mmCIF file of C-alpha atoms and ligand atoms in Angstrom:
data_model
loop_
_atom_site.group_PDB
_atom_site.id
_atom_site.type_symbol
_atom_site.label_atom_id
_atom_site.label_comp_id
_atom_site.label_asym_id
_atom_site.label_seq_id
_atom_site.Cartn_x
_atom_site.Cartn_y
_atom_site.Cartn_z
ATOM 1 C CA UNK A 1 -48.129 72.575 1.200
ATOM 2 C CA UNK A 2 -49.176 71.864 -2.377
ATOM 3 C CA UNK A 3 -49.727 68.423 -3.835
ATOM 4 C CA UNK A 4 -46.174 68.171 -5.155
ATOM 5 C CA UNK A 5 -44.721 69.034 -1.730
ATOM 6 C CA UNK A 6 -47.067 66.558 -0.170
ATOM 7 C CA UNK A 7 -45.942 63.760 -2.460
ATOM 8 C CA UNK A 8 -42.290 64.545 -1.876
ATOM 9 C CA UNK A 9 -42.803 64.589 1.848
ATOM 10 C CA UNK A 10 -44.988 61.512 2.036
ATOM 11 C CA UNK A 11 -44.071 59.201 -0.813
ATOM 12 C CA UNK A 12 -45.176 56.021 0.959
ATOM 13 C CA UNK A 13 -46.841 54.498 4.006
ATOM 14 C CA UNK A 14 -43.556 54.328 5.947
ATOM 15 C CA UNK A 15 -42.863 58.051 5.606
ATOM 16 C CA UNK A 16 -46.375 58.793 6.843
ATOM 17 C CA UNK A 17 -46.041 56.497 9.834
ATOM 18 C CA UNK A 18 -42.669 58.011 10.704
ATOM 19 C CA UNK A 19 -44.119 61.496 10.573
ATOM 20 C CA UNK A 20 -47.081 60.542 12.731
ATOM 21 C CA UNK A 21 -44.709 58.996 15.250
ATOM 22 C CA UNK A 22 -42.542 62.119 15.317
ATOM 23 C CA UNK A 23 -45.507 64.462 15.755
ATOM 24 C CA UNK A 24 -46.997 62.334 18.511
ATOM 25 C CA UNK A 25 -43.687 62.239 20.357
ATOM 26 C CA UNK A 26 -43.450 66.009 20.095
ATOM 27 C CA UNK A 27 -46.905 66.217 21.685
ATOM 28 C CA UNK A 28 -45.965 63.643 24.279
ATOM 29 C CA UNK A 29 -47.424 60.166 24.779
ATOM 30 C CA UNK A 30 -49.328 59.513 27.983
ATOM 31 C CA UNK A 31 -49.778 55.926 29.116
ATOM 32 C CA UNK A 32 -53.448 54.977 29.351
ATOM 33 C CA UNK A 33 -52.665 52.482 32.060
ATOM 34 C CA UNK A 34 -50.504 54.436 34.523
ATOM 35 C CA UNK A 35 -50.352 57.972 33.171
ATOM 36 C CA UNK A 36 -46.603 57.672 32.634
ATOM 37 C CA UNK A 37 -45.065 59.909 30.003
ATOM 38 C CA UNK A 38 -41.756 58.150 29.365
ATOM 39 C CA UNK A 39 -41.947 55.754 26.443
ATOM 40 C CA UNK A 40 -39.717 53.661 24.200
ATOM 41 C CA UNK A 41 -40.501 53.046 20.572
ATOM 42 C CA UNK A 42 -40.700 49.382 19.559
ATOM 43 C CA UNK A 43 -39.818 49.456 15.884
ATOM 44 C CA UNK A 44 -40.948 45.948 14.969
ATOM 45 C CA UNK A 45 -44.299 46.348 16.743
ATOM 46 C CA UNK A 46 -44.967 49.896 15.655
ATOM 47 C CA UNK A 47 -45.864 50.786 19.245
ATOM 48 C CA UNK A 48 -44.502 52.632 22.225
ATOM 49 C CA UNK A 49 -43.794 50.880 25.491
ATOM 50 C CA UNK A 50 -44.355 52.688 28.766
ATOM 51 C CA UNK A 51 -41.102 52.834 30.738
ATOM 52 C CA UNK A 52 -43.031 52.624 33.979
ATOM 53 C CA UNK A 53 -45.643 49.863 33.577
ATOM 54 C CA UNK A 54 -44.542 48.236 30.291
ATOM 55 C CA UNK A 55 -47.983 48.513 28.666
ATOM 56 C CA UNK A 56 -47.949 49.578 25.048
ATOM 57 C CA UNK A 57 -49.554 52.326 22.982
ATOM 58 C CA UNK A 58 -50.319 51.825 19.318
ATOM 59 C CA UNK A 59 -49.152 54.383 16.773
ATOM 60 C CA UNK A 60 -52.761 55.326 15.957
ATOM 61 C CA UNK A 61 -54.460 54.894 19.302
ATOM 62 C CA UNK A 62 -55.888 58.080 20.725
ATOM 63 C CA UNK A 63 -55.849 59.738 17.307
ATOM 64 C CA UNK A 64 -58.562 60.277 14.768
ATOM 65 C CA UNK A 65 -57.149 57.244 12.885
ATOM 66 C CA UNK A 66 -57.733 54.822 15.734
ATOM 67 C CA UNK A 67 -59.678 51.697 14.681
ATOM 68 C CA UNK A 68 -59.477 52.647 11.017
ATOM 69 C CA UNK A 69 -58.174 50.006 8.627
ATOM 70 C CA UNK A 70 -57.241 52.575 6.017
ATOM 71 C CA UNK A 71 -53.514 53.184 5.510
ATOM 72 C CA UNK A 72 -52.082 56.205 7.335
ATOM 73 C CA UNK A 73 -51.157 57.575 3.929
ATOM 74 C CA UNK A 74 -54.829 57.553 2.897
ATOM 75 C CA UNK A 75 -55.704 59.558 6.001
ATOM 76 C CA UNK A 76 -52.872 61.986 5.388
ATOM 77 C CA UNK A 77 -53.882 62.486 1.788
ATOM 78 C CA UNK A 78 -57.521 62.999 2.730
ATOM 79 C CA UNK A 79 -56.689 65.467 5.516
ATOM 80 C CA UNK A 80 -54.355 67.281 3.157
ATOM 81 C CA UNK A 81 -57.005 67.606 0.460
ATOM 82 C CA UNK A 82 -59.654 68.672 2.971
ATOM 83 C CA UNK A 83 -57.510 71.304 4.676
ATOM 84 C CA UNK A 84 -55.302 72.726 1.941
ATOM 85 C CA UNK A 85 -57.958 73.674 -0.580
ATOM 86 C CA UNK A 86 -60.895 76.027 -0.494
ATOM 87 C CA UNK A 87 -62.831 73.382 -2.340
ATOM 88 C CA UNK A 88 -65.152 70.962 -0.601
ATOM 89 C CA UNK A 89 -64.861 67.341 -1.714
ATOM 90 C CA UNK A 90 -67.665 64.859 -2.023
ATOM 91 C CA UNK A 91 -66.802 61.418 -0.676
ATOM 92 C CA UNK A 92 -67.081 60.041 -4.197
ATOM 93 C CA UNK A 93 -64.580 62.551 -5.506
ATOM 94 C CA UNK A 94 -62.291 61.799 -2.562
ATOM 95 C CA UNK A 95 -62.589 58.068 -3.236
ATOM 96 C CA UNK A 96 -61.460 58.711 -6.821
ATOM 97 C CA UNK A 97 -58.586 60.942 -5.748
ATOM 98 C CA UNK A 98 -57.367 58.381 -3.238
ATOM 99 C CA UNK A 99 -57.853 55.464 -5.595
ATOM 100 C CA UNK A 100 -59.819 53.636 -2.946
ATOM 101 C CA UNK A 101 -61.911 50.575 -3.766
ATOM 102 C CA UNK A 102 -64.662 51.170 -1.272
ATOM 103 C CA UNK A 103 -66.833 54.218 -0.761
ATOM 104 C CA UNK A 104 -68.000 53.733 2.827
ATOM 105 C CA UNK A 105 -64.631 53.893 4.633
ATOM 106 C CA UNK A 106 -63.805 57.098 2.764
ATOM 107 C CA UNK A 107 -67.174 58.623 3.595
ATOM 108 C CA UNK A 108 -66.751 57.626 7.226
ATOM 109 C CA UNK A 109 -63.205 59.011 7.389
ATOM 110 C CA UNK A 110 -64.360 62.357 6.035
ATOM 111 C CA UNK A 111 -67.197 62.582 8.554
ATOM 112 C CA UNK A 112 -64.731 61.857 11.363
ATOM 113 C CA UNK A 113 -62.456 64.613 10.155
ATOM 114 C CA UNK A 114 -65.404 67.013 10.016
ATOM 115 C CA UNK A 115 -66.467 66.063 13.533
ATOM 116 C CA UNK A 116 -62.984 66.733 14.735
ATOM 117 C CA UNK A 117 -63.048 70.129 13.073
ATOM 118 C CA UNK A 118 -66.325 70.878 14.871
ATOM 119 C CA UNK A 119 -64.819 69.893 18.215
ATOM 120 C CA UNK A 120 -61.885 72.222 17.718
ATOM 121 C CA UNK A 121 -64.103 75.166 16.855
ATOM 122 C CA UNK A 122 -66.383 74.422 19.822
ATOM 123 C CA UNK A 123 -63.486 75.349 22.111
ATOM 124 C CA UNK A 124 -63.714 78.998 21.117
ATOM 125 C CA UNK A 125 -66.450 81.540 21.678
ATOM 126 C CA UNK A 126 -67.201 84.426 19.389
ATOM 127 C CA UNK A 127 -66.621 87.906 20.818
ATOM 128 C CA UNK A 128 -67.324 91.532 20.045
ATOM 129 C CA UNK A 129 -69.995 92.507 17.547
ATOM 130 C CA UNK A 130 -71.793 89.481 16.211
ATOM 131 C CA UNK A 131 -74.097 89.394 13.220
ATOM 132 C CA UNK A 132 -76.727 86.736 13.879
ATOM 133 C CA UNK A 133 -79.158 85.495 11.270
ATOM 134 C CA UNK A 134 -81.059 82.423 10.178
ATOM 135 C CA UNK A 135 -80.527 80.535 6.930
ATOM 136 C CA UNK A 136 -82.196 77.634 5.155
ATOM 137 C CA UNK A 137 -80.297 74.726 3.629
ATOM 138 C CA UNK A 138 -81.795 71.954 1.527
ATOM 139 C CA UNK A 139 -81.737 68.559 3.199
ATOM 140 C CA UNK A 140 -83.375 65.208 2.664
ATOM 141 C CA UNK A 141 -85.791 64.116 5.319
ATOM 142 C CA UNK A 142 -85.136 60.390 5.478
ATOM 143 C CA UNK A 143 -87.562 57.698 6.534
ATOM 144 C CA UNK A 144 -86.600 55.791 9.703
ATOM 145 C CA UNK A 145 -85.657 52.731 7.660
ATOM 146 C CA UNK A 146 -85.165 52.840 3.923
ATOM 147 C CA UNK A 147 -85.990 50.157 1.372
ATOM 148 C CA UNK A 148 -82.613 48.488 1.843
ATOM 149 C CA UNK A 149 -83.283 48.121 5.543
ATOM 150 C CA UNK A 150 -80.599 50.600 6.516
ATOM 151 C CA UNK A 151 -81.454 52.473 9.627
ATOM 152 C CA UNK A 152 -81.715 56.191 9.435
ATOM 153 C CA UNK A 153 -78.307 57.615 10.160
ATOM 154 C CA UNK A 154 -76.430 54.395 9.469
ATOM 155 C CA UNK A 155 -74.316 56.336 7.070
ATOM 156 C CA UNK A 156 -74.789 54.024 4.110
ATOM 157 C CA UNK A 157 -77.575 55.705 2.282
ATOM 158 C CA UNK A 158 -77.967 58.960 4.111
ATOM 159 C CA UNK A 159 -75.302 60.623 2.080
ATOM 160 C CA UNK A 160 -75.966 59.893 -1.539
ATOM 161 C CA UNK A 161 -73.450 62.322 -2.863
ATOM 162 C CA UNK A 162 -72.329 61.545 -6.337
ATOM 163 C CA UNK A 163 -75.261 59.282 -7.093
ATOM 164 C CA UNK A 164 -77.733 60.212 -9.782
ATOM 165 C CA UNK A 165 -81.042 61.843 -9.150
ATOM 166 C CA UNK A 166 -83.067 58.806 -10.108
ATOM 167 C CA UNK A 167 -81.538 56.870 -7.286
ATOM 168 C CA UNK A 168 -82.078 59.646 -4.791
ATOM 169 C CA UNK A 169 -85.748 59.930 -5.493
ATOM 170 C CA UNK A 170 -86.609 56.285 -4.828
ATOM 171 C CA UNK A 171 -87.877 56.293 -1.289
ATOM 172 C CA UNK A 172 -85.115 58.523 -0.076
ATOM 173 C CA UNK A 173 -87.395 60.917 1.698
ATOM 174 C CA UNK A 174 -88.518 64.326 0.694
ATOM 175 C CA UNK A 175 -86.554 67.494 0.144
ATOM 176 C CA UNK A 176 -86.821 69.831 3.090
ATOM 177 C CA UNK A 177 -85.300 73.063 4.280
ATOM 178 C CA UNK A 178 -83.191 72.923 7.393
ATOM 179 C CA UNK A 179 -83.026 75.978 9.612
ATOM 180 C CA UNK A 180 -79.516 77.044 10.482
ATOM 181 C CA UNK A 181 -78.385 79.729 12.891
ATOM 182 C CA UNK A 182 -75.391 81.690 11.622
ATOM 183 C CA UNK A 183 -73.176 83.836 13.829
ATOM 184 C CA UNK A 184 -70.345 85.964 12.475
ATOM 185 C CA UNK A 185 -67.926 88.276 14.285
ATOM 186 C CA UNK A 186 -68.196 91.593 12.499
ATOM 187 C CA UNK A 187 -66.312 94.578 13.849
ATOM 188 C CA UNK A 188 -65.897 98.093 12.463
ATOM 189 C CA UNK A 189 -62.859 98.372 10.258
ATOM 190 C CA UNK A 190 -61.761 102.015 10.087
ATOM 191 C CA UNK A 191 -58.715 101.032 8.014
ATOM 192 C CA UNK A 192 -60.913 100.009 5.121
ATOM 193 C CA UNK A 193 -60.618 102.982 2.781
ATOM 194 C CA UNK A 194 -61.931 101.219 -0.300
ATOM 195 C CA UNK A 195 -65.509 102.436 -0.655
ATOM 196 C CA UNK A 196 -66.561 99.297 -2.550
ATOM 197 C CA UNK A 197 -65.533 96.994 0.252
ATOM 198 C CA UNK A 198 -67.382 96.211 3.442
ATOM 199 C CA UNK A 199 -66.934 98.680 6.268
ATOM 200 C CA UNK A 200 -66.694 95.867 8.770
ATOM 201 C CA UNK A 201 -64.065 93.169 9.196
ATOM 202 C CA UNK A 202 -65.103 89.558 9.496
ATOM 203 C CA UNK A 203 -63.713 87.471 12.345
ATOM 204 C CA UNK A 204 -64.769 83.956 13.287
ATOM 205 C CA UNK A 205 -67.907 82.174 12.207
ATOM 206 C CA UNK A 206 -70.232 79.542 13.650
ATOM 207 C CA UNK A 207 -73.163 77.736 12.068
ATOM 208 C CA UNK A 208 -75.518 75.424 13.892
ATOM 209 C CA UNK A 209 -78.579 73.507 12.733
ATOM 210 C CA UNK A 210 -81.776 74.316 14.651
ATOM 211 C CA UNK A 211 -84.988 72.398 15.261
ATOM 212 C CA UNK A 212 -86.751 75.727 15.597
ATOM 213 C CA UNK A 213 -85.914 79.403 15.861
ATOM 214 C CA UNK A 214 -87.853 80.193 19.008
ATOM 215 C CA UNK A 215 -86.279 82.621 21.470
ATOM 216 C CA UNK A 216 -85.221 79.967 23.982
ATOM 217 C CA UNK A 217 -83.597 77.751 21.350
ATOM 218 C CA UNK A 218 -81.772 80.705 19.824
ATOM 219 C CA UNK A 219 -80.574 81.845 23.250
ATOM 220 C CA UNK A 220 -79.368 78.348 24.117
ATOM 221 C CA UNK A 221 -77.182 78.114 21.012
ATOM 222 C CA UNK A 222 -75.987 81.720 21.120
ATOM 223 C CA UNK A 223 -74.967 81.304 24.772
ATOM 224 C CA UNK A 224 -72.893 78.256 23.810
ATOM 225 C CA UNK A 225 -71.251 80.028 20.880
ATOM 226 C CA UNK A 226 -70.858 83.656 21.945
ATOM 227 C CA UNK A 227 -69.094 85.359 24.858
ATOM 228 C CA UNK A 228 -71.631 87.177 27.111
ATOM 229 C CA UNK A 229 -69.733 90.475 26.743
ATOM 230 C CA UNK A 230 -70.686 90.596 23.105
ATOM 231 C CA UNK A 231 -73.225 92.621 21.137
ATOM 232 C CA UNK A 232 -75.584 90.987 18.680
ATOM 233 C CA UNK A 233 -76.765 92.626 15.483
ATOM 234 C CA UNK A 234 -79.901 91.057 14.014
ATOM 235 C CA UNK A 235 -83.010 91.733 12.027
ATOM 236 C CA UNK A 236 -86.334 92.026 13.827
ATOM 237 C CA UNK A 237 -87.211 88.302 13.725
ATOM 238 C CA UNK A 238 -89.162 87.175 16.785
ATOM 239 C CA UNK A 239 -86.623 84.517 17.744
ATOM 240 C CA UNK A 240 -83.992 87.144 18.434
ATOM 241 C CA UNK A 241 -85.992 89.234 20.897
ATOM 242 C CA UNK A 242 -84.643 87.469 23.994
ATOM 243 C CA UNK A 243 -80.947 87.905 23.160
ATOM 244 C CA UNK A 244 -80.564 90.786 25.604
ATOM 245 C CA UNK A 245 -81.001 88.308 28.441
ATOM 246 C CA UNK A 246 -77.689 86.591 27.623
ATOM 247 C CA UNK A 247 -75.607 89.240 25.852
ATOM 248 C CA UNK A 248 -74.355 92.675 26.864
ATOM 249 C CA UNK A 249 -76.063 94.274 23.921
ATOM 250 C CA UNK A 250 -78.522 93.588 21.167
ATOM 251 C CA UNK A 251 -79.483 95.775 18.249
ATOM 252 C CA UNK A 252 -82.465 94.543 16.288
ATOM 253 C CA UNK A 253 -83.374 96.430 13.130
ATOM 254 C CA UNK A 254 -86.242 96.011 10.750
ATOM 255 C CA UNK A 255 -84.272 95.400 7.587
ATOM 256 C CA UNK A 256 -85.805 95.815 4.142
ATOM 257 C CA UNK A 257 -84.495 93.105 1.789
ATOM 258 C CA UNK A 258 -82.413 95.564 -0.214
ATOM 259 C CA UNK A 259 -80.673 96.812 2.899
ATOM 260 C CA UNK A 260 -79.700 93.424 4.290
ATOM 261 C CA UNK A 261 -76.223 93.640 2.778
ATOM 262 C CA UNK A 262 -75.553 96.882 4.628
ATOM 263 C CA UNK A 263 -76.819 96.001 8.087
ATOM 264 C CA UNK A 264 -75.687 92.386 8.118
ATOM 265 C CA UNK A 265 -72.949 92.341 5.488
ATOM 266 C CA UNK A 266 -70.925 89.334 6.568
ATOM 267 C CA UNK A 267 -73.544 86.894 7.675
ATOM 268 C CA UNK A 268 -75.167 87.095 4.239
ATOM 269 C CA UNK A 269 -71.875 86.620 2.451
ATOM 270 C CA UNK A 270 -71.047 83.609 4.613
ATOM 271 C CA UNK A 271 -74.436 82.000 3.940
ATOM 272 C CA UNK A 272 -74.298 82.646 0.208
ATOM 273 C CA UNK A 273 -70.782 81.227 -0.078
ATOM 274 C CA UNK A 274 -71.693 78.122 1.906
ATOM 275 C CA UNK A 275 -74.666 77.459 -0.349
ATOM 276 C CA UNK A 276 -72.583 77.960 -3.456
ATOM 277 C CA UNK A 277 -69.906 75.629 -2.128
ATOM 278 C CA UNK A 278 -72.331 72.853 -1.187
ATOM 279 C CA UNK A 279 -74.271 73.113 -4.407
ATOM 280 C CA UNK A 280 -73.396 70.180 -6.587
ATOM 281 C CA UNK A 281 -71.094 68.598 -4.015
ATOM 282 C CA UNK A 282 -73.358 67.216 -1.366
ATOM 283 C CA UNK A 283 -76.438 66.492 -3.431
ATOM 284 C CA UNK A 284 -78.737 65.251 -0.745
ATOM 285 C CA UNK A 285 -77.643 65.695 2.789
ATOM 286 C CA UNK A 286 -79.432 64.067 5.707
ATOM 287 C CA UNK A 287 -80.144 66.365 8.595
ATOM 288 C CA UNK A 288 -77.618 64.531 10.771
ATOM 289 C CA UNK A 289 -74.795 65.298 8.397
ATOM 290 C CA UNK A 290 -75.554 68.852 7.358
ATOM 291 C CA UNK A 291 -74.007 69.975 10.649
ATOM 292 C CA UNK A 292 -70.764 68.211 9.714
ATOM 293 C CA UNK A 293 -70.559 69.982 6.361
ATOM 294 C CA UNK A 294 -71.267 73.316 8.011
ATOM 295 C CA UNK A 295 -68.598 72.600 10.617
ATOM 296 C CA UNK A 296 -66.041 71.859 7.916
ATOM 297 C CA UNK A 297 -66.948 75.058 6.118
ATOM 298 C CA UNK A 298 -66.625 77.149 9.308
ATOM 299 C CA UNK A 299 -63.395 75.447 10.362
ATOM 300 C CA UNK A 300 -61.715 76.293 7.076
ATOM 301 C CA UNK A 301 -63.150 79.788 6.984
ATOM 302 C CA UNK A 302 -61.985 80.445 10.549
ATOM 303 C CA UNK A 303 -58.478 79.419 9.613
ATOM 304 C CA UNK A 304 -58.319 81.169 6.278
ATOM 305 C CA UNK A 305 -55.346 83.228 7.449
ATOM 306 C CA UNK A 306 -53.241 80.437 8.903
ATOM 307 C CA UNK A 307 -53.502 77.497 6.589
ATOM 308 C CA UNK A 308 -49.999 76.162 7.051
ATOM 309 C CA UNK A 309 -50.347 74.048 10.172
ATOM 310 C CA UNK A 310 -53.872 72.772 9.643
ATOM 311 C CA UNK A 311 -52.523 69.470 8.446
ATOM 312 C CA UNK A 312 -50.531 68.799 11.620
ATOM 313 C CA UNK A 313 -53.448 69.863 13.780
ATOM 314 C CA UNK A 314 -55.746 67.412 12.099
ATOM 315 C CA UNK A 315 -53.439 64.386 12.116
ATOM 316 C CA UNK A 316 -53.046 64.856 15.861
ATOM 317 C CA UNK A 317 -56.766 65.307 16.395
ATOM 318 C CA UNK A 318 -58.235 63.153 19.120
ATOM 319 C CA UNK A 319 -60.010 59.849 18.636
ATOM 320 C CA UNK A 320 -62.592 60.552 21.283
ATOM 321 C CA UNK A 321 -64.763 62.637 19.026
ATOM 322 C CA UNK A 322 -67.984 60.759 19.296
ATOM 323 C CA UNK A 323 -70.080 60.009 16.251
ATOM 324 C CA UNK A 324 -73.394 61.386 17.397
HETATM 325 ZN ZN1 ZN B 1 -47.715 52.979 31.936
#
């Protein structure tokens, strides 16, 4: 769906609400009170009524839009822009695109969408041959409370995307590198006859921020992300030496820098592309939010071959995705 199609399909708030209603009814509404599934739509109240116990369900309740005061159309537009393009949007850019007066609700909406993306990807485990490597992303290490009295992680100041450097430097904490564990399905691709292309095919991808890269921490995250039948391919870093305990196979190779592209072709491409994408978009990311940006990146990458229904998936995403 391109922007023109989107505008034709959703010219106003009413068309968006009608579409949300239709999609939710296709999914089926379950009454929170009695578990009943038969409902009537109350047009003037914009709610469903349970045929069994008469309690009502709001159009947005149980969805990612629950409790948001933003119009449904704003959500739709934002989800569309975030899922239909390869580009990553800063909240400031999104605010401009949506013509919104306030920055915070837009920033918050985008983080919720990213969290929802993370939840969806967490349902799947990687399988087969997995390239595993560490990467370092620039973050801002924020003080507990900044000069405006905002608590760390309050969301107001943590993400300063779009603001100028001068503002970032004033008491906004120091630049730091965040360790990230990157896992990429990478299986032999005998059909690839082009000698300039990679000999392996990339499958799904996961990226997770790490407090450290010690063996136990690595194993904990790999066990969550990867099916135990799988084989890991890594360099000889100490943190990877325990992988055999949780996976069927592990090949660790001492990799000279020049060779990295051959032994671990996809994981390096994925890391380089993520860095390029984030560069200039999310200027100073707090540690808490880097994971959300990585999740968005992986979600879109993992669905690169079936873009068409991403929009519907996201508008029906659950509201129970917790913030932290
Ligand atoms: Zn009921």
